[in-house]
Amino acid sequence: MGMELHAEQSDYAEMENVEISDTMLFYHVRGALKSAVEGDPDKYKQLVTVMGPDECLVPEKVALMVTCLKALSGSVSCLDIVHHQSLISSILKMSMWNYGTDVMDALMELVISLATFSGQYVDLCLEMLVSNFMPPDSFISLLNQSRGILRKGQVIHHVHKTLIFIAELVPLSPLRLERIITERMPHIFTKEPLILIYVENMLKLESGEIGDRVGRTMLLAIMDRLIDLDVDIAWDDILQEDFTKGIFDMELEDLEGPVDVGQQDGDELRISWMERYFSGNLNAQKLDSLMVLTFEHLNFCKESGRLRQVFDTLLQSFQQTVLTAYKSKFAQFVLFYACSLDPENCGRRFADTLFHKFKTSRYPEWRMSAVAYLASYLARAKFLPISFVAEYLESLLEWCSIYCSNQSGGINPKAHKEFYAAFQAMMYVLCFRMRSVLAVPHIRSRISKHIEDILRHPLSPLMVCLPSIVEEFLRLAKVTRLDVPDNFVSSNLLESELSMAFGGRERLDMFFPFDPCLLMRSDRFIRPNFVYWSMVRSSYDNDEDDDEGTSDEDEIEICTAGKGMNIANDGAARSYDQDLDEFDNEMSKMSITPKVAQWFGGELRTDMQMPSRIRPCPDSL
């Protein structure tokens, strides 16, 4: 097929108004490459000009560019990385976002030819493809328009198709690709649309044809970037410096109405709270968007049967970066959401990993962090069966009991910080789950015995642990008739300096990483699987209100919840909602007051959300 070249610039004068076939142009390109090596650069310079950027791409220029690219694809053996450096550089700097599919096709054909011809071009070609993960700045404004969406799809398709071709023909290229992608990954101050598109490409690689070779690296790099954004978000205006303020109250402190406000009102309050702290915080918005992208990818992995494989990498990343990160507040919810998609496997592995880290880590701060994660997870994960929660509560209590049996001294917050952290974790979980856990008689008896033995030990955990948790635990224990000796605890001791000594300068005792998620877009993935404090508080508050009108026998019957109820005794996979629904049905037969029954089976209500606490890394690292 022939074409007429109407070159407007002087550099094209030699080809102007000349009918030239594709074959003739092929030889013309080869001659230009040869002349550059022989010291006659004129034709070579014309070729470089054709490949150069041009703001006004007229059809003739596009046609000439496509034909030259195809000619170069068949002439890669004539290319010399030294003599033709300017031409190679000009080609590899081309942004596909500026061209149509005809130029994209020809350009990708040339890139494949270069990468497979000589190893010296592989990295250059891979770098060119990765650079096309993101559009030029001038294109950002078009990304939300139909034209921009179409071009984005075309570019991503061509880039990934080319990467797959190169990986098949150059087996070692995926290893080089991993390095290039991680090195070129946008920093946290990159514009949000650019970093989102880059991560979208990384996730596409993870789930694509070469995902078995590069997917793990992609996920690890994404989690690292989430942590980078997370720790950059300052909490200086949010953290409560008053350690005596109840952490349960802080979760609800910004509510302007009653606890059981409707969903719409609660959402408006949450948005107002979010805007109060994150208005103008670009990194918080980027983190929110990236987490939504990650959640959607995890859901896709679940549907395609790859979630367990992906979770292996997420769990590794969690242990290497999230668990040990300083001031992590939101990135951990990636693990929470993954567990909610597969509680039986991912959910259990996460808890097992946390408990193992608590028992074996060499750093006390990491052990405290691990048990805080475990407690927050068990308390907040609505998808976990009560039998599962009870199992880990008993394990924590057994660990505390063994620890106490090996100690003869008295209170020492700094020397026994892991013990106090474990016992506080147990109390925290019970504050959320006490009624359901204690409803099973044999679990109730074992937990009660452990707690009583520990509380009578000279280590006196109630005098050291966070006052708000101690007070809430004792109050709920009284409501549910849990046998807890209270004759050695006085209110003036609860606000002593012992608690501050246990938590340390960074108040690690106040760290519960799965406090409500404050990111507005991410929250919709977490909310259906999350236990909010208002769900629990309203139940026990109602019970306290009804104490005066309920006899002791009635109250015991209600709180043990064992009489006449079909409650599984051993390891049945019962969800939080299943337990509540069953209790609700039984309550309707017992003619108890509506207030007492209100909590059981109640709908998930909207609460204001509380910031996660600071988690320090050991100074020795």
Short mmCIF file of N, CA, C and O in Angstrom, two decimals, residues 20-84:
data_model
loop_
_atom_site.label_atom_id
_atom_site.label_comp_id
_atom_site.label_asym_id
_atom_site.label_seq_id
_atom_site.Cartn_x
_atom_site.Cartn_y
_atom_site.Cartn_z
N ILE A 20 5.66 6.91 -2.19
CA ILE A 20 6.62 5.95 -1.69
C ILE A 20 5.88 4.80 -1.05
O ILE A 20 4.94 5.00 -0.28
N SER A 21 6.26 3.60 -1.37
CA SER A 21 5.60 2.41 -0.83
C SER A 21 6.17 2.08 0.55
O SER A 21 7.23 2.58 0.94
N ASP A 22 5.44 1.20 1.25
CA ASP A 22 5.91 0.78 2.56
C ASP A 22 7.25 0.08 2.46
O ASP A 22 8.12 0.23 3.32
N THR A 23 7.43 -0.69 1.40
CA THR A 23 8.70 -1.41 1.22
C THR A 23 9.84 -0.44 0.99
O THR A 23 10.94 -0.58 1.57
N MET A 24 9.59 0.59 0.16
CA MET A 24 10.63 1.59 -0.08
C MET A 24 10.96 2.34 1.20
O MET A 24 12.14 2.63 1.48
N LEU A 25 9.94 2.64 2.02
CA LEU A 25 10.19 3.33 3.28
C LEU A 25 10.99 2.45 4.24
O LEU A 25 11.84 2.93 4.99
N PHE A 26 10.74 1.13 4.17
CA PHE A 26 11.49 0.20 5.00
C PHE A 26 12.99 0.30 4.67
O PHE A 26 13.83 0.38 5.57
N TYR A 27 13.31 0.30 3.39
CA TYR A 27 14.72 0.42 3.00
C TYR A 27 15.28 1.80 3.30
O TYR A 27 16.47 1.97 3.61
N HIS A 28 14.40 2.81 3.19
CA HIS A 28 14.83 4.16 3.52
C HIS A 28 15.22 4.25 5.00
O HIS A 28 16.24 4.88 5.34
N VAL A 29 14.45 3.61 5.88
CA VAL A 29 14.76 3.62 7.32
C VAL A 29 16.06 2.88 7.58
O VAL A 29 16.91 3.34 8.35
N ARG A 30 16.23 1.74 6.94
CA ARG A 30 17.48 0.99 7.13
C ARG A 30 18.68 1.80 6.66
O ARG A 30 19.74 1.79 7.29
N GLY A 31 18.49 2.51 5.54
CA GLY A 31 19.58 3.34 5.05
C GLY A 31 19.91 4.47 6.01
O GLY A 31 21.08 4.82 6.18
N ALA A 32 18.87 5.04 6.62
CA ALA A 32 19.11 6.12 7.59
C ALA A 32 19.88 5.60 8.78
O ALA A 32 20.79 6.30 9.30
N LEU A 33 19.58 4.40 9.24
CA LEU A 33 20.31 3.82 10.38
C LEU A 33 21.76 3.55 10.01
O LEU A 33 22.68 3.81 10.80
N LYS A 34 21.96 3.06 8.79
CA LYS A 34 23.32 2.75 8.35
C LYS A 34 24.14 4.03 8.17
O LYS A 34 25.32 4.09 8.54
N SER A 35 23.51 5.08 7.64
CA SER A 35 24.24 6.33 7.41
C SER A 35 24.71 6.95 8.72
O SER A 35 25.76 7.61 8.75
N ALA A 36 23.93 6.76 9.80
CA ALA A 36 24.33 7.31 11.09
C ALA A 36 25.60 6.64 11.59
O ALA A 36 26.48 7.29 12.18
N VAL A 37 25.73 5.36 11.34
CA VAL A 37 26.94 4.64 11.76
C VAL A 37 28.13 5.07 10.91
O VAL A 37 29.26 5.15 11.40
N GLU A 38 27.88 5.36 9.63
CA GLU A 38 28.96 5.72 8.71
C GLU A 38 29.32 7.20 8.78
O GLU A 38 30.21 7.65 8.06
N GLY A 39 28.63 7.96 9.61
CA GLY A 39 29.00 9.36 9.79
C GLY A 39 28.21 10.34 8.96
O GLY A 39 28.57 11.51 8.89
N ASP A 40 27.14 9.90 8.30
CA ASP A 40 26.29 10.79 7.51
C ASP A 40 24.92 10.86 8.21
O ASP A 40 24.04 10.04 7.94
N PRO A 41 24.72 11.85 9.08
CA PRO A 41 23.56 11.83 9.97
C PRO A 41 22.30 12.48 9.40
O PRO A 41 21.28 12.50 10.10
N ASP A 42 22.28 13.01 8.22
CA ASP A 42 21.14 13.78 7.74
C ASP A 42 19.85 12.95 7.70
O ASP A 42 18.81 13.35 8.25
N LYS A 43 19.87 11.81 7.02
CA LYS A 43 18.68 10.97 6.95
C LYS A 43 18.26 10.46 8.33
O LYS A 43 17.08 10.31 8.63
N TYR A 44 19.28 10.15 9.14
CA TYR A 44 19.01 9.67 10.51
C TYR A 44 18.28 10.74 11.32
O TYR A 44 17.32 10.45 12.05
N LYS A 45 18.69 12.00 11.15
CA LYS A 45 18.04 13.09 11.89
C LYS A 45 16.58 13.24 11.46
O LYS A 45 15.72 13.57 12.26
N GLN A 46 16.32 13.04 10.16
CA GLN A 46 14.94 13.10 9.69
C GLN A 46 14.09 12.03 10.39
O GLN A 46 12.95 12.27 10.80
N LEU A 47 14.67 10.85 10.54
CA LEU A 47 13.95 9.75 11.19
C LEU A 47 13.68 10.06 12.67
O LEU A 47 12.58 9.80 13.17
N VAL A 48 14.66 10.64 13.31
CA VAL A 48 14.48 11.02 14.73
C VAL A 48 13.37 12.05 14.85
O VAL A 48 12.56 12.01 15.79
N THR A 49 13.29 12.97 13.88
CA THR A 49 12.25 14.00 13.91
C THR A 49 10.86 13.39 13.77
O THR A 49 9.90 13.81 14.43
N VAL A 50 10.74 12.39 12.91
CA VAL A 50 9.45 11.72 12.75
C VAL A 50 8.98 11.10 14.06
O VAL A 50 7.79 11.13 14.40
N MET A 51 9.91 10.55 14.83
CA MET A 51 9.57 9.89 16.10
C MET A 51 9.44 10.87 17.26
O MET A 51 9.02 10.49 18.35
N GLY A 52 9.78 12.12 17.02
CA GLY A 52 9.75 13.10 18.09
C GLY A 52 8.34 13.54 18.44
O GLY A 52 7.39 13.33 17.67
N PRO A 53 8.16 14.19 19.59
CA PRO A 53 6.82 14.66 20.01
C PRO A 53 6.33 15.77 19.11
O PRO A 53 7.10 16.55 18.57
N ASP A 54 5.04 15.82 18.92
CA ASP A 54 4.42 16.83 18.07
C ASP A 54 3.02 17.10 18.61
O ASP A 54 2.20 16.20 18.73
N GLU A 55 2.76 18.36 18.98
CA GLU A 55 1.46 18.70 19.54
C GLU A 55 0.35 18.59 18.50
O GLU A 55 -0.80 18.37 18.84
N CYS A 56 0.70 18.75 17.24
CA CYS A 56 -0.31 18.69 16.18
C CYS A 56 -0.03 17.48 15.29
O CYS A 56 0.80 17.54 14.38
N LEU A 57 -0.69 16.38 15.60
CA LEU A 57 -0.49 15.14 14.85
C LEU A 57 -1.51 15.07 13.70
O LEU A 57 -2.62 14.57 13.87
N VAL A 58 -1.11 15.58 12.56
CA VAL A 58 -1.98 15.51 11.39
C VAL A 58 -1.96 14.08 10.87
O VAL A 58 -1.05 13.31 11.15
N PRO A 59 -2.98 13.68 10.13
CA PRO A 59 -3.06 12.29 9.65
C PRO A 59 -1.82 11.84 8.90
O PRO A 59 -1.41 10.68 9.02
N GLU A 60 -1.23 12.73 8.09
CA GLU A 60 -0.05 12.35 7.35
C GLU A 60 1.11 12.01 8.28
O GLU A 60 1.87 11.05 8.05
N LYS A 61 1.26 12.80 9.34
CA LYS A 61 2.34 12.55 10.30
C LYS A 61 2.11 11.25 11.04
O LYS A 61 3.04 10.47 11.27
N VAL A 62 0.85 10.96 11.39
CA VAL A 62 0.54 9.72 12.09
C VAL A 62 0.84 8.52 11.19
O VAL A 62 1.42 7.53 11.63
N ALA A 63 0.42 8.62 9.92
CA ALA A 63 0.66 7.52 8.98
C ALA A 63 2.15 7.27 8.80
O ALA A 63 2.61 6.11 8.74
N LEU A 64 2.93 8.37 8.67
CA LEU A 64 4.38 8.23 8.53
C LEU A 64 4.99 7.59 9.77
O LEU A 64 5.86 6.72 9.68
N MET A 65 4.51 8.00 10.96
CA MET A 65 5.03 7.46 12.22
C MET A 65 4.75 5.96 12.32
O MET A 65 5.63 5.17 12.70
N VAL A 66 3.53 5.56 11.97
CA VAL A 66 3.17 4.14 12.05
C VAL A 66 4.06 3.31 11.12
O VAL A 66 4.58 2.26 11.50
N THR A 67 4.23 3.80 9.90
CA THR A 67 5.03 3.06 8.91
C THR A 67 6.50 2.98 9.35
O THR A 67 7.14 1.93 9.21
N CYS A 68 7.03 4.07 9.89
CA CYS A 68 8.42 4.06 10.36
C CYS A 68 8.60 3.11 11.54
O CYS A 68 9.61 2.41 11.66
N LEU A 69 7.62 3.08 12.44
CA LEU A 69 7.70 2.16 13.58
C LEU A 69 7.70 0.72 13.12
O LEU A 69 8.47 -0.12 13.63
N LYS A 70 6.86 0.41 12.14
CA LYS A 70 6.83 -0.95 11.61
C LYS A 70 8.14 -1.29 10.90
O LYS A 70 8.65 -2.42 11.00
N ALA A 71 8.68 -0.30 10.18
CA ALA A 71 9.96 -0.52 9.50
C ALA A 71 11.07 -0.76 10.52
O ALA A 71 11.94 -1.62 10.32
N LEU A 72 11.05 -0.02 11.61
CA LEU A 72 12.06 -0.21 12.66
C LEU A 72 11.92 -1.57 13.33
O LEU A 72 12.91 -2.17 13.74
N SER A 73 10.67 -2.07 13.46
CA SER A 73 10.47 -3.39 14.06
C SER A 73 11.18 -4.47 13.26
O SER A 73 11.67 -5.46 13.83
N GLY A 74 11.23 -4.30 11.94
CA GLY A 74 11.92 -5.26 11.09
C GLY A 74 13.39 -4.95 10.91
O GLY A 74 14.07 -5.66 10.17
N SER A 75 13.86 -3.91 11.57
CA SER A 75 15.26 -3.50 11.38
C SER A 75 16.02 -3.42 12.70
O SER A 75 17.03 -2.72 12.80
N VAL A 76 15.54 -4.10 13.74
CA VAL A 76 16.19 -3.98 15.05
C VAL A 76 17.62 -4.48 15.02
O VAL A 76 18.46 -4.06 15.82
N SER A 77 17.93 -5.38 14.07
CA SER A 77 19.31 -5.87 13.97
C SER A 77 20.26 -4.77 13.50
O SER A 77 21.47 -4.88 13.68
N CYS A 78 19.70 -3.72 12.90
CA CYS A 78 20.53 -2.61 12.42
C CYS A 78 20.71 -1.52 13.49
O CYS A 78 21.50 -0.58 13.28
N LEU A 79 19.98 -1.63 14.58
CA LEU A 79 20.06 -0.62 15.63
C LEU A 79 21.31 -0.82 16.48
O LEU A 79 21.68 -1.95 16.83
N ASP A 80 21.94 0.27 16.79
CA ASP A 80 23.12 0.27 17.66
C ASP A 80 22.83 1.18 18.84
O ASP A 80 22.47 2.35 18.65
N ILE A 81 22.96 0.65 20.05
CA ILE A 81 22.55 1.38 21.24
C ILE A 81 23.38 2.64 21.46
O ILE A 81 22.96 3.56 22.17
N VAL A 82 24.55 2.72 20.82
CA VAL A 82 25.40 3.90 20.94
C VAL A 82 25.10 4.90 19.83
O VAL A 82 24.76 6.06 20.07
N HIS A 83 25.22 4.46 18.57
CA HIS A 83 25.05 5.37 17.45
C HIS A 83 23.61 5.83 17.28
O HIS A 83 23.35 6.91 16.73
N HIS A 84 22.66 5.03 17.73
CA HIS A 84 21.25 5.38 17.56
C HIS A 84 20.57 5.70 18.90
O HIS A 84 19.37 5.50 19.05
#
